[in-house]
mmCIF file of C-alpha atoms and ligand atoms in Angstrom:
data_model
loop_
_atom_site.group_PDB
_atom_site.id
_atom_site.type_symbol
_atom_site.label_atom_id
_atom_site.label_comp_id
_atom_site.label_asym_id
_atom_site.label_seq_id
_atom_site.Cartn_x
_atom_site.Cartn_y
_atom_site.Cartn_z
ATOM 1 C CA UNK A 1 -0.075 -0.208 -0.205
ATOM 2 C CA UNK A 2 1.041 3.420 -0.903
ATOM 3 C CA UNK A 3 1.706 6.145 1.437
ATOM 4 C CA UNK A 4 -0.751 8.152 -0.070
ATOM 5 C CA UNK A 5 -3.291 5.273 0.428
ATOM 6 C CA UNK A 6 -2.133 4.775 3.446
ATOM 7 C CA UNK A 7 -3.185 8.597 4.656
ATOM 8 C CA UNK A 8 -6.482 8.325 3.290
ATOM 9 C CA UNK A 9 -7.350 4.997 5.129
ATOM 10 C CA UNK A 10 -5.948 6.452 8.308
ATOM 11 C CA UNK A 11 -9.579 8.157 9.894
ATOM 12 C CA UNK A 12 -11.446 4.587 8.546
ATOM 13 C CA UNK A 13 -8.778 2.442 10.436
ATOM 14 C CA UNK A 14 -8.924 4.534 13.492
ATOM 15 C CA UNK A 15 -12.539 3.829 13.326
ATOM 16 C CA UNK A 16 -12.367 0.483 13.054
ATOM 17 C CA UNK A 17 -13.801 0.845 9.614
ATOM 18 C CA UNK A 18 -11.746 -1.253 7.293
ATOM 19 C CA UNK A 19 -12.094 -4.917 6.190
ATOM 20 C CA UNK A 20 -9.586 -7.345 7.252
ATOM 21 C CA UNK A 21 -7.467 -7.031 3.743
ATOM 22 C CA UNK A 22 -7.131 -3.035 3.875
ATOM 23 C CA UNK A 23 -6.642 -3.357 7.610
ATOM 24 C CA UNK A 24 -3.519 -5.727 6.971
ATOM 25 C CA UNK A 25 -2.069 -4.128 3.881
ATOM 26 C CA UNK A 26 -1.994 -1.002 6.152
ATOM 27 C CA UNK A 27 -0.462 -2.692 9.262
ATOM 28 C CA UNK A 28 2.074 -3.970 6.965
ATOM 29 C CA UNK A 29 2.697 -0.559 5.614
ATOM 30 C CA UNK A 30 2.890 0.966 8.901
ATOM 31 C CA UNK A 31 5.598 -1.593 10.056
ATOM 32 C CA UNK A 32 7.741 -0.172 7.593
ATOM 33 C CA UNK A 33 6.874 3.602 7.054
ATOM 34 C CA UNK A 34 7.803 5.578 10.039
ATOM 35 C CA UNK A 35 5.730 8.725 8.230
ATOM 36 C CA UNK A 36 2.685 7.188 8.352
ATOM 37 C CA UNK A 37 3.027 5.894 12.008
ATOM 38 C CA UNK A 38 3.810 9.651 12.637
ATOM 39 C CA UNK A 39 0.494 10.682 10.887
ATOM 40 C CA UNK A 40 -1.272 7.882 12.590
ATOM 41 C CA UNK A 41 -0.252 9.073 15.744
ATOM 42 C CA UNK A 42 -0.996 13.149 14.964
ATOM 43 C CA UNK A 43 -4.368 11.971 14.320
ATOM 44 C CA UNK A 44 -4.905 9.557 17.060
ATOM 45 C CA UNK A 45 -3.723 12.333 19.466
ATOM 46 C CA UNK A 46 -5.876 14.925 17.723
ATOM 47 C CA UNK A 47 -8.979 12.787 18.180
ATOM 48 C CA UNK A 48 -8.333 12.220 21.824
ATOM 49 C CA UNK A 49 -7.853 16.153 22.151
ATOM 50 C CA UNK A 50 -11.337 16.495 20.960
ATOM 51 C CA UNK A 51 -12.868 13.920 22.746
ATOM 52 C CA UNK A 52 -12.028 15.485 26.194
ATOM 53 C CA UNK A 53 -14.876 15.417 28.607
ATOM 54 C CA UNK A 54 -15.067 19.318 28.550
ATOM 55 C CA UNK A 55 -17.013 18.657 24.688
ATOM 56 C CA UNK A 56 -19.191 16.076 26.057
ATOM 57 C CA UNK A 57 -22.120 16.953 28.013
ATOM 58 C CA UNK A 58 -23.564 14.463 30.560
ATOM 59 C CA UNK A 59 -27.642 14.023 31.456
ATOM 60 C CA UNK A 60 -28.431 15.395 34.976
ATOM 61 C CA UNK A 61 -28.629 13.327 37.560
ATOM 62 C CA UNK A 62 -32.367 12.171 38.307
ATOM 63 C CA UNK A 63 -33.143 13.012 34.965
ATOM 64 C CA UNK A 64 -33.686 8.946 34.628
ATOM 65 C CA UNK A 65 -36.095 8.719 37.653
ATOM 66 C CA UNK A 66 -38.094 11.454 36.598
ATOM 67 C CA UNK A 67 -38.683 9.576 33.132
ATOM 68 C CA UNK A 68 -39.072 6.371 35.005
ATOM 69 C CA UNK A 69 -41.459 8.162 37.254
ATOM 70 C CA UNK A 70 -43.657 9.681 34.657
ATOM 71 C CA UNK A 71 -43.754 6.349 32.769
ATOM 72 C CA UNK A 72 -45.105 4.621 36.200
ATOM 73 C CA UNK A 73 -47.520 7.489 36.478
ATOM 74 C CA UNK A 74 -49.122 6.856 33.336
ATOM 75 C CA UNK A 75 -48.876 3.014 33.103
ATOM 76 C CA UNK A 76 -52.271 1.331 33.017
ATOM 77 C CA UNK A 77 -54.179 0.784 36.620
ATOM 78 C CA UNK A 78 -53.229 -2.822 37.721
ATOM 79 C CA UNK A 79 -56.074 -5.793 37.456
ATOM 80 C CA UNK A 80 -59.047 -5.167 39.971
ATOM 81 C CA UNK A 81 -58.909 -2.011 40.123
ATOM 82 C CA UNK A 82 -62.631 -0.444 39.693
ATOM 83 C CA UNK A 83 -63.086 0.774 36.388
ATOM 84 C CA UNK A 84 -65.697 3.641 35.629
ATOM 85 C CA UNK A 85 -68.245 3.693 32.739
ATOM 86 C CA UNK A 86 -66.474 2.786 29.204
ATOM 87 C CA UNK A 87 -67.435 5.876 27.796
ATOM 88 C CA UNK A 88 -65.304 7.757 30.349
ATOM 89 C CA UNK A 89 -62.099 5.569 30.027
ATOM 90 C CA UNK A 90 -62.433 6.234 26.409
ATOM 91 C CA UNK A 91 -61.989 9.807 26.907
ATOM 92 C CA UNK A 92 -59.316 9.093 29.396
ATOM 93 C CA UNK A 93 -57.438 7.174 26.996
ATOM 94 C CA UNK A 94 -57.984 9.878 24.255
ATOM 95 C CA UNK A 95 -56.663 12.156 26.856
ATOM 96 C CA UNK A 96 -53.594 10.314 27.602
ATOM 97 C CA UNK A 97 -53.009 9.659 23.754
ATOM 98 C CA UNK A 98 -52.866 13.355 23.270
ATOM 99 C CA UNK A 99 -50.524 13.950 26.382
ATOM 100 C CA UNK A 100 -47.919 11.575 24.794
ATOM 101 C CA UNK A 101 -48.664 12.937 21.246
ATOM 102 C CA UNK A 102 -47.629 16.239 22.429
ATOM 103 C CA UNK A 103 -45.120 15.124 24.411
ATOM 104 C CA UNK A 104 -43.584 13.528 21.451
ATOM 105 C CA UNK A 105 -44.360 16.839 19.229
ATOM 106 C CA UNK A 106 -42.249 18.869 21.546
ATOM 107 C CA UNK A 107 -39.409 16.003 21.632
ATOM 108 C CA UNK A 108 -39.284 16.026 17.791
ATOM 109 C CA UNK A 109 -39.340 19.822 17.818
ATOM 110 C CA UNK A 110 -36.383 19.609 20.277
ATOM 111 C CA UNK A 111 -34.458 17.448 18.036
ATOM 112 C CA UNK A 112 -34.890 19.342 15.029
ATOM 113 C CA UNK A 113 -33.684 22.667 16.947
ATOM 114 C CA UNK A 114 -30.760 20.723 18.590
ATOM 115 C CA UNK A 115 -29.828 19.102 15.311
ATOM 116 C CA UNK A 116 -29.634 22.730 13.768
ATOM 117 C CA UNK A 117 -27.422 24.196 16.817
ATOM 118 C CA UNK A 118 -25.085 21.310 17.602
ATOM 119 C CA UNK A 119 -22.730 21.743 14.984
ATOM 120 C CA UNK A 120 -21.976 25.137 16.436
ATOM 121 C CA UNK A 121 -22.223 24.152 19.969
ATOM 122 C CA UNK A 122 -20.220 21.277 19.494
ATOM 123 C CA UNK A 123 -17.491 22.863 17.249
ATOM 124 C CA UNK A 124 -14.194 23.254 19.626
ATOM 125 C CA UNK A 125 -13.556 26.343 20.928
ATOM 126 C CA UNK A 126 -10.138 28.434 19.702
ATOM 127 C CA UNK A 127 -8.488 27.562 23.114
ATOM 128 C CA UNK A 128 -9.524 23.810 22.616
ATOM 129 C CA UNK A 129 -8.187 24.287 18.732
ATOM 130 C CA UNK A 130 -4.829 25.722 20.264
ATOM 131 C CA UNK A 131 -4.335 23.144 23.287
ATOM 132 C CA UNK A 132 -4.759 20.425 20.367
ATOM 133 C CA UNK A 133 -2.230 21.870 18.326
ATOM 134 C CA UNK A 134 0.150 22.537 21.020
ATOM 135 C CA UNK A 135 -0.207 18.512 21.804
ATOM 136 C CA UNK A 136 0.438 17.420 18.696
ATOM 137 C CA UNK A 137 3.598 19.950 18.171
ATOM 138 C CA UNK A 138 4.781 18.324 21.239
ATOM 139 C CA UNK A 139 4.258 14.718 20.333
ATOM 140 C CA UNK A 140 5.749 15.328 16.999
ATOM 141 C CA UNK A 141 8.950 17.041 18.027
ATOM 142 C CA UNK A 142 9.782 14.375 20.011
ATOM 143 C CA UNK A 143 8.682 11.634 17.604
ATOM 144 C CA UNK A 144 10.319 13.220 14.337
ATOM 145 C CA UNK A 145 13.588 13.696 15.958
ATOM 146 C CA UNK A 146 13.166 17.847 15.500
ATOM 147 C CA UNK A 147 12.920 19.092 19.199
ATOM 148 C CA UNK A 148 15.695 21.737 18.382
ATOM 149 C CA UNK A 149 17.201 23.609 16.037
ATOM 150 C CA UNK A 150 19.439 25.611 18.188
ATOM 151 C CA UNK A 151 20.975 23.111 21.000
ATOM 152 C CA UNK A 152 22.397 25.175 23.848
ATOM 153 C CA UNK A 153 22.190 25.562 27.675
ATOM 154 C CA UNK A 154 23.072 28.825 27.575
ATOM 155 C CA UNK A 155 20.193 31.658 27.708
ATOM 156 C CA UNK A 156 22.734 34.082 25.935
ATOM 157 C CA UNK A 157 23.023 32.086 22.833
ATOM 158 C CA UNK A 158 19.354 30.750 22.606
ATOM 159 C CA UNK A 159 17.539 34.161 22.863
ATOM 160 C CA UNK A 160 19.870 35.340 19.928
ATOM 161 C CA UNK A 161 19.288 32.661 17.949
ATOM 162 C CA UNK A 162 15.932 33.654 17.301
ATOM 163 C CA UNK A 163 16.916 37.154 16.542
ATOM 164 C CA UNK A 164 16.001 37.450 12.538
ATOM 165 C CA UNK A 165 14.013 34.203 12.518
ATOM 166 C CA UNK A 166 11.001 35.652 14.260
ATOM 167 C CA UNK A 167 9.024 39.212 14.129
ATOM 168 C CA UNK A 168 9.846 39.302 18.057
ATOM 169 C CA UNK A 169 12.047 38.248 21.123
ATOM 170 C CA UNK A 170 11.110 35.964 23.307
ATOM 171 C CA UNK A 171 11.937 36.149 26.979
ATOM 172 C CA UNK A 172 14.489 32.965 27.641
ATOM 173 C CA UNK A 173 15.547 32.037 30.787
ATOM 174 C CA UNK A 174 17.633 29.483 32.262
ATOM 175 C CA UNK A 175 15.965 27.474 35.232
ATOM 176 C CA UNK A 176 19.210 25.133 35.540
ATOM 177 C CA UNK A 177 19.714 26.202 39.162
ATOM 178 C CA UNK A 178 16.125 24.967 40.088
ATOM 179 C CA UNK A 179 16.846 21.711 38.166
ATOM 180 C CA UNK A 180 15.079 22.678 34.975
ATOM 181 C CA UNK A 181 17.962 23.493 32.531
ATOM 182 C CA UNK A 182 17.060 25.031 29.357
ATOM 183 C CA UNK A 183 18.467 22.864 26.639
ATOM 184 C CA UNK A 184 17.550 24.463 23.342
ATOM 185 C CA UNK A 185 14.973 26.116 20.961
ATOM 186 C CA UNK A 186 13.106 25.710 18.188
ATOM 187 C CA UNK A 187 10.915 27.678 15.428
ATOM 188 C CA UNK A 188 7.404 26.308 15.540
ATOM 189 C CA UNK A 189 4.020 27.128 14.052
ATOM 190 C CA UNK A 190 0.539 27.510 15.920
ATOM 191 C CA UNK A 191 -2.643 28.671 14.485
ATOM 192 C CA UNK A 192 -0.678 29.667 11.471
ATOM 193 C CA UNK A 193 1.831 31.963 13.133
ATOM 194 C CA UNK A 194 5.517 31.376 13.632
ATOM 195 C CA UNK A 195 6.323 30.782 17.942
ATOM 196 C CA UNK A 196 9.277 30.518 19.658
ATOM 197 C CA UNK A 197 9.741 26.683 21.035
ATOM 198 C CA UNK A 198 12.039 26.820 24.188
ATOM 199 C CA UNK A 199 13.067 23.170 25.244
ATOM 200 C CA UNK A 200 13.703 22.592 28.979
ATOM 201 C CA UNK A 201 14.550 19.349 30.295
ATOM 202 C CA UNK A 202 13.509 17.410 33.845
ATOM 203 C CA UNK A 203 15.342 14.364 34.198
ATOM 204 C CA UNK A 204 14.621 12.528 31.067
ATOM 205 C CA UNK A 205 11.797 14.450 30.420
ATOM 206 C CA UNK A 206 11.520 17.297 27.670
ATOM 207 C CA UNK A 207 8.923 20.292 28.574
ATOM 208 C CA UNK A 208 7.983 22.349 25.294
ATOM 209 C CA UNK A 209 7.588 25.799 25.981
ATOM 210 C CA UNK A 210 5.962 27.723 23.268
ATOM 211 C CA UNK A 211 5.881 31.854 23.376
ATOM 212 C CA UNK A 212 4.415 34.380 21.321
ATOM 213 C CA UNK A 213 3.509 37.877 21.685
ATOM 214 C CA UNK A 214 0.082 38.964 22.937
ATOM 215 C CA UNK A 215 -0.665 42.623 23.656
ATOM 216 C CA UNK A 216 -4.329 41.778 24.414
ATOM 217 C CA UNK A 217 -3.130 39.003 27.206
ATOM 218 C CA UNK A 218 -4.166 39.725 30.921
ATOM 219 C CA UNK A 219 -1.574 38.102 33.100
ATOM 220 C CA UNK A 220 -3.289 34.599 34.458
ATOM 221 C CA UNK A 221 -2.478 31.041 34.386
ATOM 222 C CA UNK A 222 -4.506 28.238 33.445
ATOM 223 C CA UNK A 223 -3.864 24.681 34.458
ATOM 224 C CA UNK A 224 -5.321 22.514 31.250
ATOM 225 C CA UNK A 225 -6.439 18.996 32.148
ATOM 226 C CA UNK A 226 -3.911 16.246 31.249
ATOM 227 C CA UNK A 227 -4.405 14.660 27.883
ATOM 228 C CA UNK A 228 -3.007 11.197 26.356
ATOM 229 C CA UNK A 229 -0.540 11.141 29.686
ATOM 230 C CA UNK A 230 0.818 14.727 28.820
ATOM 231 C CA UNK A 231 -0.006 17.630 31.070
ATOM 232 C CA UNK A 232 -0.548 21.182 29.545
ATOM 233 C CA UNK A 233 -0.522 24.777 31.237
ATOM 234 C CA UNK A 234 -0.894 28.098 29.796
ATOM 235 C CA UNK A 235 -0.304 31.566 31.017
ATOM 236 C CA UNK A 236 0.367 34.922 29.785
ATOM 237 C CA UNK A 237 3.180 37.492 31.151
ATOM 238 C CA UNK A 238 4.263 40.956 30.453
ATOM 239 C CA UNK A 239 2.671 40.872 27.046
ATOM 240 C CA UNK A 240 3.414 36.963 26.076
ATOM 241 C CA UNK A 241 1.216 33.794 25.707
ATOM 242 C CA UNK A 242 3.236 30.885 26.996
ATOM 243 C CA UNK A 243 2.088 27.298 26.877
ATOM 244 C CA UNK A 244 4.061 24.196 28.413
ATOM 245 C CA UNK A 245 3.546 21.008 27.414
ATOM 246 C CA UNK A 246 5.164 17.740 28.610
ATOM 247 C CA UNK A 247 4.786 14.175 29.839
ATOM 248 C CA UNK A 248 6.316 15.484 33.616
ATOM 249 C CA UNK A 249 4.118 15.360 36.629
ATOM 250 C CA UNK A 250 1.494 17.792 37.317
ATOM 251 C CA UNK A 251 3.350 19.072 40.228
ATOM 252 C CA UNK A 252 6.341 19.364 38.423
ATOM 253 C CA UNK A 253 5.235 21.257 35.675
ATOM 254 C CA UNK A 254 2.997 23.271 38.086
ATOM 255 C CA UNK A 255 6.492 24.321 39.977
ATOM 256 C CA UNK A 256 8.029 24.923 36.479
ATOM 257 C CA UNK A 257 5.425 27.408 35.692
ATOM 258 C CA UNK A 258 5.700 28.836 38.696
ATOM 259 C CA UNK A 259 9.472 29.386 38.574
ATOM 260 C CA UNK A 260 9.276 30.847 34.956
ATOM 261 C CA UNK A 261 6.320 32.993 35.716
ATOM 262 C CA UNK A 262 8.389 34.628 38.391
ATOM 263 C CA UNK A 263 11.546 35.449 36.203
ATOM 264 C CA UNK A 264 9.489 36.472 32.986
ATOM 265 C CA UNK A 265 7.595 38.964 35.179
ATOM 266 C CA UNK A 266 7.439 42.314 33.583
ATOM 267 C CA UNK A 267 8.962 44.319 36.501
ATOM 268 C CA UNK A 268 11.913 42.012 36.165
ATOM 269 C CA UNK A 269 12.990 42.775 32.764
HETATM 270 ZN ZN1 ZN B 301 4.083 5.700 4.406
#
């Protein structure tokens, strides 16, 4: 199977929709083609990010009980219950029928309205899309062996390296004294714009920090829920947006962000 065909089959493969012969052909190709494996993993990561719980809506507690209670209330009376005149029963049945018909009409209307609205409601927010891009970039940088364009533990080497490559000068701090040594930098793209990627190390783990200017950003920090075994945090300081992503523990990442925030505070520049 060619790379082109493999890429076309990736969505079906992930959905388990391929037949046996295509699945075998695809898996045979994946054993020898790292490019296609990377594409598969990228799509897997993206899917996982889009399936995060914040995109799903759980029915409220108690809904099941309320539906069951209303079904019991409208169930026929048990045998032996005195029955009134037949004509009266027919009227009652007709009333019950209309009641349910009305309920179904409302339900149908709600379904139609929800059908119209859902694509808009379920489309991921720009922040969720950005989080998915950040995660994809992180995974790709580690798998494609393209973690660093400039390898240096010296912030005075890494910072000037970005000059002339970016239309801004990212704040570059070394945190070696706090056991988060700076190990290099890289150019990357997020949401179609060039960003600086700073790479830090914690023991054997890498932390990608994506930085770009955002004059509208208010100083703030937000912990993003873990995805696919990675922890992610974003924050804004001194007119820059920062996103950090890594497989280090959430406590380590929080400590790292706290240290970096302190160093990049506007007053210390
Ligand atoms: Zn291939």
